[in-house]
Amino acid sequence: MNLRERLLQNQVVVAPGVYDPMTASLAAEAGFEALYLSGAAIAYTRLGRPDIGLVSMSEVADTIALVRDRVPTPLVVDADNGYGNALNVQRTVRIFERAGATAIQLEDQSYPKRCGHLQDKSIIPAAEMAGKIKAAVDARVSEETVIVARTDAVAVEGFEAAIERARLYAEAGADVLFVEAPKTREQLAAVTSSLGAVRPLLANMVEGGETPLSSAQDLGDLGFRLVIFPGGIVRALARTAQDYYRSLRAHGTNEPFRDRMFDFTALNQLIGTPEMLALGEHYESFDQEAAQ
């Protein structure tokens, strides 16, 4: 069953945020059905900077290819605002699809874009965004590639305007709708009551963001079909890394931190070193008789 078909079922899909092959492999090993390649998480980890449109299309495409080489799990990719106009969107869709994206998320922010839970965002006209969604749909090669339309209008034009934008984006061909940053549980419920019969809906959980935190099960009960936790892994790792470096600076050894770390052997087991070495040995000599 592909992701498009899975999202039509009456059961929520949880997609944790990842930003590289290691986090993707760990999330896949944990049993998640889909992964979310977060533009914010790439900005945080690759640039050490905020999610304000600094990450380029090529940097995301490179990351998609690296993740796809490591795991086969369906991958929802944050494509920001498509990195330009409708023609840029088409190029982005073609490149991301070839790199291995299963779903491509586009938003209606203008440049410079901001994280959906930052203030002072600006958005493009609804008709222009609808044209970009249509361009994305026209550019995809496979009908299995899912186009996710995100609107940031709640913070700019208000909740009702955001709902109307989402309806328009569905008419333009979006497969999944994403109303970013509802401010209350009542607004979350209003998203599903207004749009649940139109398209599968995505909810975004950001610790400390604008939307009240809810469990995936709770959001599924409300009517959402895809729930993402895009930057959680970076917030968790950043906190752990801060504690680690402070400990090492204070003690001059990793000994006090050892129970919070993998040792050398355990990490190599985790990333598949024994299997890779065995595979290399398998190809070191070619058995001509066995091949015949």
Short mmCIF file of C-alpha atoms in Angstrom, two decimals:
data_model
loop_
_atom_site.label_atom_id
_atom_site.label_comp_id
_atom_site.label_asym_id
_atom_site.label_seq_id
_atom_site.Cartn_x
_atom_site.Cartn_y
_atom_site.Cartn_z
CA MET A 1 0.00 0.00 0.00
CA ASN A 2 1.45 3.39 -0.97
CA LEU A 3 1.27 6.52 1.18
CA ARG A 4 -1.59 8.04 -0.81
CA GLU A 5 -3.73 4.95 -0.19
CA ARG A 6 -2.65 4.75 3.44
CA LEU A 7 -3.81 8.32 4.11
CA LEU A 8 -7.30 7.46 2.92
CA GLN A 9 -7.69 4.91 5.71
CA ASN A 10 -9.41 5.74 8.97
CA GLN A 11 -6.19 5.56 10.98
CA VAL A 12 -3.61 8.23 11.65
CA VAL A 13 -0.07 8.07 10.22
CA VAL A 14 2.69 9.45 12.45
CA ALA A 15 5.74 10.89 10.67
CA PRO A 16 8.60 11.91 12.96
CA GLY A 17 11.04 14.56 11.82
CA VAL A 18 14.41 13.47 10.43
CA TYR A 19 17.27 15.43 8.92
CA ASP A 20 19.87 12.88 7.77
CA PRO A 21 20.33 9.17 7.06
CA MET A 22 21.13 8.30 10.68
CA THR A 23 18.00 9.86 12.14
CA ALA A 24 15.98 8.38 9.28
CA SER A 25 17.34 4.88 9.93
CA LEU A 26 16.67 5.18 13.67
CA ALA A 27 13.10 6.34 13.07
CA ALA A 28 12.50 3.58 10.54
CA GLU A 29 13.90 1.01 12.96
CA ALA A 30 11.45 2.28 15.59
CA GLY A 31 8.64 1.21 13.26
CA PHE A 32 7.22 4.45 11.85
CA GLU A 33 5.26 4.13 8.60
CA ALA A 34 6.49 7.45 7.20
CA LEU A 35 9.21 10.01 7.88
CA TYR A 36 9.14 13.80 7.62
CA LEU A 37 12.24 15.48 6.19
CA SER A 38 12.05 18.83 7.93
CA GLY A 39 13.46 21.96 6.33
CA ALA A 40 13.72 23.49 9.78
CA ALA A 41 15.68 20.50 11.07
CA ILE A 42 18.06 20.74 8.10
CA ALA A 43 18.59 24.45 8.83
CA TYR A 44 19.19 23.76 12.51
CA THR A 45 21.71 20.97 11.95
CA ARG A 46 23.36 21.74 8.62
CA LEU A 47 23.61 25.50 9.06
CA GLY A 48 23.21 25.98 12.81
CA ARG A 49 20.68 28.66 11.90
CA PRO A 50 16.92 29.26 12.22
CA ASP A 51 14.24 28.23 9.73
CA ILE A 52 14.03 31.52 7.82
CA GLY A 53 14.49 30.35 4.23
CA LEU A 54 18.27 29.90 4.29
CA VAL A 55 18.25 26.26 3.13
CA SER A 56 18.44 25.88 -0.63
CA MET A 57 16.55 23.50 -2.90
CA SER A 58 19.76 21.67 -3.83
CA GLU A 59 20.68 21.14 -0.16
CA VAL A 60 17.30 19.53 0.48
CA ALA A 61 17.55 17.42 -2.68
CA ASP A 62 20.97 16.16 -1.60
CA THR A 63 19.53 15.21 1.79
CA ILE A 64 16.59 13.38 0.21
CA ALA A 65 18.98 11.30 -1.89
CA LEU A 66 21.14 10.43 1.13
CA VAL A 67 18.14 9.43 3.22
CA ARG A 68 16.61 7.41 0.41
CA ASP A 69 19.86 5.52 -0.08
CA ARG A 70 19.62 4.45 3.58
CA VAL A 71 15.91 3.69 4.12
CA PRO A 72 12.92 2.78 1.89
CA THR A 73 10.32 4.29 4.25
CA PRO A 74 7.89 6.78 2.66
CA LEU A 75 9.37 10.26 2.94
CA VAL A 76 7.34 13.46 3.25
CA VAL A 77 9.58 16.37 2.25
CA ASP A 78 9.27 19.99 3.32
CA ALA A 79 9.81 22.03 0.14
CA ASP A 80 9.16 25.42 1.77
CA ASN A 81 7.47 27.67 -0.79
CA GLY A 82 8.90 25.82 -3.76
CA TYR A 83 11.92 28.17 -3.87
CA GLY A 84 10.23 30.62 -6.22
CA ASN A 85 7.32 30.91 -8.60
CA ALA A 86 5.29 28.19 -10.32
CA LEU A 87 8.13 27.30 -12.69
CA ASN A 88 10.54 26.96 -9.76
CA VAL A 89 7.94 24.73 -8.07
CA GLN A 90 7.86 22.45 -11.10
CA ARG A 91 11.63 22.12 -11.09
CA THR A 92 11.59 21.43 -7.34
CA VAL A 93 8.96 18.71 -7.72
CA ARG A 94 10.85 17.00 -10.54
CA ILE A 95 14.16 17.05 -8.64
CA PHE A 96 12.69 16.00 -5.30
CA GLU A 97 10.67 13.22 -6.89
CA ARG A 98 13.75 11.86 -8.69
CA ALA A 99 15.73 12.05 -5.45
CA GLY A 100 13.17 9.87 -3.68
CA ALA A 101 10.47 12.06 -2.12
CA THR A 102 7.16 10.28 -1.58
CA ALA A 103 5.25 13.46 -0.72
CA ILE A 104 6.20 17.09 -1.33
CA GLN A 105 4.89 19.85 0.91
CA LEU A 106 4.49 23.39 -0.42
CA GLU A 107 3.46 26.47 1.55
CA ASP A 108 1.96 29.84 0.64
CA GLN A 109 4.53 32.05 2.33
CA SER A 110 6.47 34.71 0.45
CA TYR A 111 10.20 35.36 0.73
CA PRO A 112 11.86 35.47 3.15
CA LYS A 113 9.86 32.57 4.59
CA ARG A 114 9.77 31.75 8.29
CA CYS A 115 9.07 28.73 10.43
CA GLY A 116 5.30 28.28 10.63
CA HIS A 117 5.36 28.97 14.36
CA LEU A 118 7.35 32.22 14.15
CA GLN A 119 5.64 35.61 14.03
CA ASP A 120 5.54 38.26 11.28
CA LYS A 121 5.02 35.89 8.36
CA SER A 122 3.77 37.09 4.98
CA ILE A 123 1.87 35.11 2.38
CA ILE A 124 1.29 35.30 -1.35
CA PRO A 125 -2.19 35.77 -2.90
CA ALA A 126 -4.34 32.65 -2.72
CA ALA A 127 -4.74 32.49 -6.52
CA GLU A 128 -0.98 32.56 -7.00
CA MET A 129 -0.54 29.70 -4.55
CA ALA A 130 -3.29 27.72 -6.26
CA GLY A 131 -1.34 28.13 -9.49
CA LYS A 132 1.79 26.80 -7.80
CA ILE A 133 -0.12 23.77 -6.55
CA LYS A 134 -1.46 23.12 -10.06
CA ALA A 135 2.09 23.45 -11.39
CA ALA A 136 3.31 20.89 -8.84
CA VAL A 137 0.57 18.43 -9.78
CA ASP A 138 1.38 18.84 -13.47
CA ALA A 139 5.11 18.35 -12.89
CA ARG A 140 5.04 15.08 -10.94
CA VAL A 141 5.85 11.96 -12.92
CA SER A 142 4.13 9.44 -10.68
CA GLU A 143 0.52 9.68 -9.54
CA GLU A 144 1.72 8.11 -6.30
CA THR A 145 3.68 11.27 -5.46
CA VAL A 146 1.59 13.17 -2.93
CA ILE A 147 1.33 16.99 -3.06
CA VAL A 148 0.75 18.56 0.35
CA ALA A 149 -0.59 22.14 0.38
CA ARG A 150 0.16 24.17 3.50
CA THR A 151 -1.36 27.53 4.31
CA ASP A 152 0.12 29.92 6.86
CA ALA A 153 -2.87 32.24 6.64
CA VAL A 154 -4.09 31.70 10.23
CA ALA A 155 -1.41 34.08 11.53
CA VAL A 156 -1.84 36.60 8.70
CA GLU A 157 -5.44 36.69 7.48
CA GLY A 158 -7.22 34.74 10.21
CA PHE A 159 -8.64 31.27 10.66
CA GLU A 160 -11.59 31.47 8.26
CA ALA A 161 -9.37 32.78 5.48
CA ALA A 162 -7.01 29.87 6.05
CA ILE A 163 -9.88 27.40 5.64
CA GLU A 164 -10.94 29.05 2.39
CA ARG A 165 -7.39 28.96 1.08
CA ALA A 166 -7.16 25.25 1.87
CA ARG A 167 -10.37 24.63 -0.08
CA LEU A 168 -8.94 26.48 -3.06
CA TYR A 169 -5.70 24.51 -2.91
CA ALA A 170 -7.71 21.29 -2.92
CA GLU A 171 -9.51 22.47 -6.06
CA ALA A 172 -6.09 23.11 -7.62
CA GLY A 173 -5.18 19.45 -7.07
CA ALA A 174 -3.53 19.17 -3.66
CA ASP A 175 -3.75 15.65 -2.22
CA VAL A 176 -3.32 16.61 1.45
CA LEU A 177 -4.21 19.87 3.22
CA PHE A 178 -2.17 21.43 6.00
CA VAL A 179 -3.53 24.42 7.92
CA GLU A 180 -0.50 25.57 9.88
CA ALA A 181 -0.54 26.79 13.48
CA PRO A 182 -4.16 26.62 14.69
CA LYS A 183 -4.12 28.30 18.08
CA THR A 184 -6.62 26.23 20.07
CA ARG A 185 -8.07 22.76 20.24
CA GLU A 186 -11.32 24.30 19.01
CA GLN A 187 -9.54 25.51 15.88
CA LEU A 188 -7.99 22.07 15.37
CA ALA A 189 -11.48 20.56 15.54
CA ALA A 190 -12.79 23.23 13.17
CA VAL A 191 -10.11 22.32 10.62
CA THR A 192 -11.31 18.73 10.51
CA SER A 193 -15.01 19.60 10.54
CA SER A 194 -14.51 22.05 7.66
CA LEU A 195 -12.03 20.13 5.54
CA GLY A 196 -12.08 16.49 6.64
CA ALA A 197 -14.44 15.50 3.85
CA VAL A 198 -12.37 17.41 1.27
CA ARG A 199 -8.90 15.86 1.59
CA PRO A 200 -6.76 14.02 4.17
CA LEU A 201 -5.48 16.53 6.72
CA LEU A 202 -2.04 17.07 8.26
CA ALA A 203 -1.39 18.37 11.78
CA ASN A 204 1.95 19.71 12.98
CA MET A 205 3.11 19.32 16.58
CA VAL A 206 5.82 21.76 17.70
CA GLU A 207 6.90 21.87 21.33
CA GLY A 208 6.51 25.49 22.43
CA GLY A 209 4.73 26.45 19.20
CA GLU A 210 1.38 28.07 18.54
CA THR A 211 -0.69 24.89 18.46
CA PRO A 212 -1.54 23.06 21.70
CA LEU A 213 0.27 19.74 21.89
CA SER A 214 -1.87 16.66 21.40
CA SER A 215 -1.11 12.99 20.91
CA ALA A 216 -1.31 11.44 17.47
CA GLN A 217 -4.19 9.29 18.64
CA ASP A 218 -6.11 12.33 19.85
CA LEU A 219 -5.51 14.14 16.57
CA GLY A 220 -6.54 11.04 14.65
CA ASP A 221 -9.76 10.95 16.64
CA LEU A 222 -10.37 14.57 15.61
CA GLY A 223 -10.01 13.54 11.96
CA PHE A 224 -6.38 14.24 11.03
CA ARG A 225 -4.73 11.53 8.94
CA LEU A 226 -1.07 12.60 9.07
CA VAL A 227 0.67 13.99 12.16
CA ILE A 228 4.23 15.29 11.97
CA PHE A 229 6.72 16.04 14.75
CA PRO A 230 9.25 17.84 12.53
CA GLY A 231 11.82 19.40 14.85
CA GLY A 232 11.46 17.28 17.96
CA ILE A 233 14.52 15.17 17.23
CA VAL A 234 16.75 18.26 16.94
CA ARG A 235 15.43 19.74 20.17
CA ALA A 236 16.10 16.43 21.91
CA LEU A 237 19.59 16.05 20.45
CA ALA A 238 20.50 19.68 21.09
CA ARG A 239 19.60 19.33 24.74
CA THR A 240 21.59 16.10 25.02
CA ALA A 241 24.58 17.59 23.17
CA GLN A 242 24.57 20.65 25.44
CA ASP A 243 24.60 18.41 28.51
CA TYR A 244 27.35 16.25 26.99
CA TYR A 245 29.69 19.13 26.15
CA ARG A 246 29.16 20.75 29.55
CA SER A 247 29.91 17.43 31.24
CA LEU A 248 33.06 16.87 29.21
CA ARG A 249 34.25 20.42 29.89
CA ALA A 250 33.61 20.06 33.60
CA HIS A 251 35.09 16.57 34.09
CA GLY A 252 37.64 16.18 31.30
CA THR A 253 36.25 12.69 30.63
CA ASN A 254 33.10 11.06 29.27
CA GLU A 255 32.88 8.70 32.22
CA PRO A 256 30.02 10.58 34.01
CA PHE A 257 28.04 10.57 30.76
CA ARG A 258 28.65 6.96 29.68
CA ASP A 259 25.20 5.69 30.65
CA ARG A 260 23.68 8.22 28.23
CA MET A 261 25.88 7.17 25.28
CA PHE A 262 26.39 4.28 22.92
CA ASP A 263 29.88 2.89 23.20
CA PHE A 264 31.98 2.30 20.09
CA THR A 265 30.79 -1.27 19.55
CA ALA A 266 27.13 -0.51 20.14
CA LEU A 267 27.15 2.41 17.71
CA ASN A 268 28.77 0.27 15.03
CA GLN A 269 26.11 -2.38 15.55
CA LEU A 270 23.45 0.31 15.23
CA ILE A 271 24.71 1.67 11.92
CA GLY A 272 25.33 -1.79 10.43
CA THR A 273 29.11 -1.89 10.39
CA PRO A 274 29.41 -5.71 10.69
CA GLU A 275 26.94 -6.24 7.84
CA MET A 276 28.71 -3.70 5.63
CA LEU A 277 32.10 -5.27 6.25
CA ALA A 278 30.71 -8.73 5.50
CA LEU A 279 29.17 -7.45 2.29
CA GLY A 280 32.49 -5.94 1.27
CA GLU A 281 34.21 -9.25 1.84
CA HIS A 282 31.58 -10.97 -0.29
CA TYR A 283 32.58 -8.81 -3.27
CA GLU A 284 36.34 -8.93 -2.72
CA SER A 285 36.71 -11.93 -5.02
CA PHE A 286 34.56 -13.03 -7.90
CA ASP A 287 33.69 -16.73 -8.05
CA GLN A 288 33.33 -17.37 -11.77
CA GLU A 289 32.06 -20.93 -11.34
CA ALA A 290 29.39 -19.89 -8.82
CA ALA A 291 28.21 -17.16 -11.18
CA GLN A 292 27.62 -19.61 -14.04
#
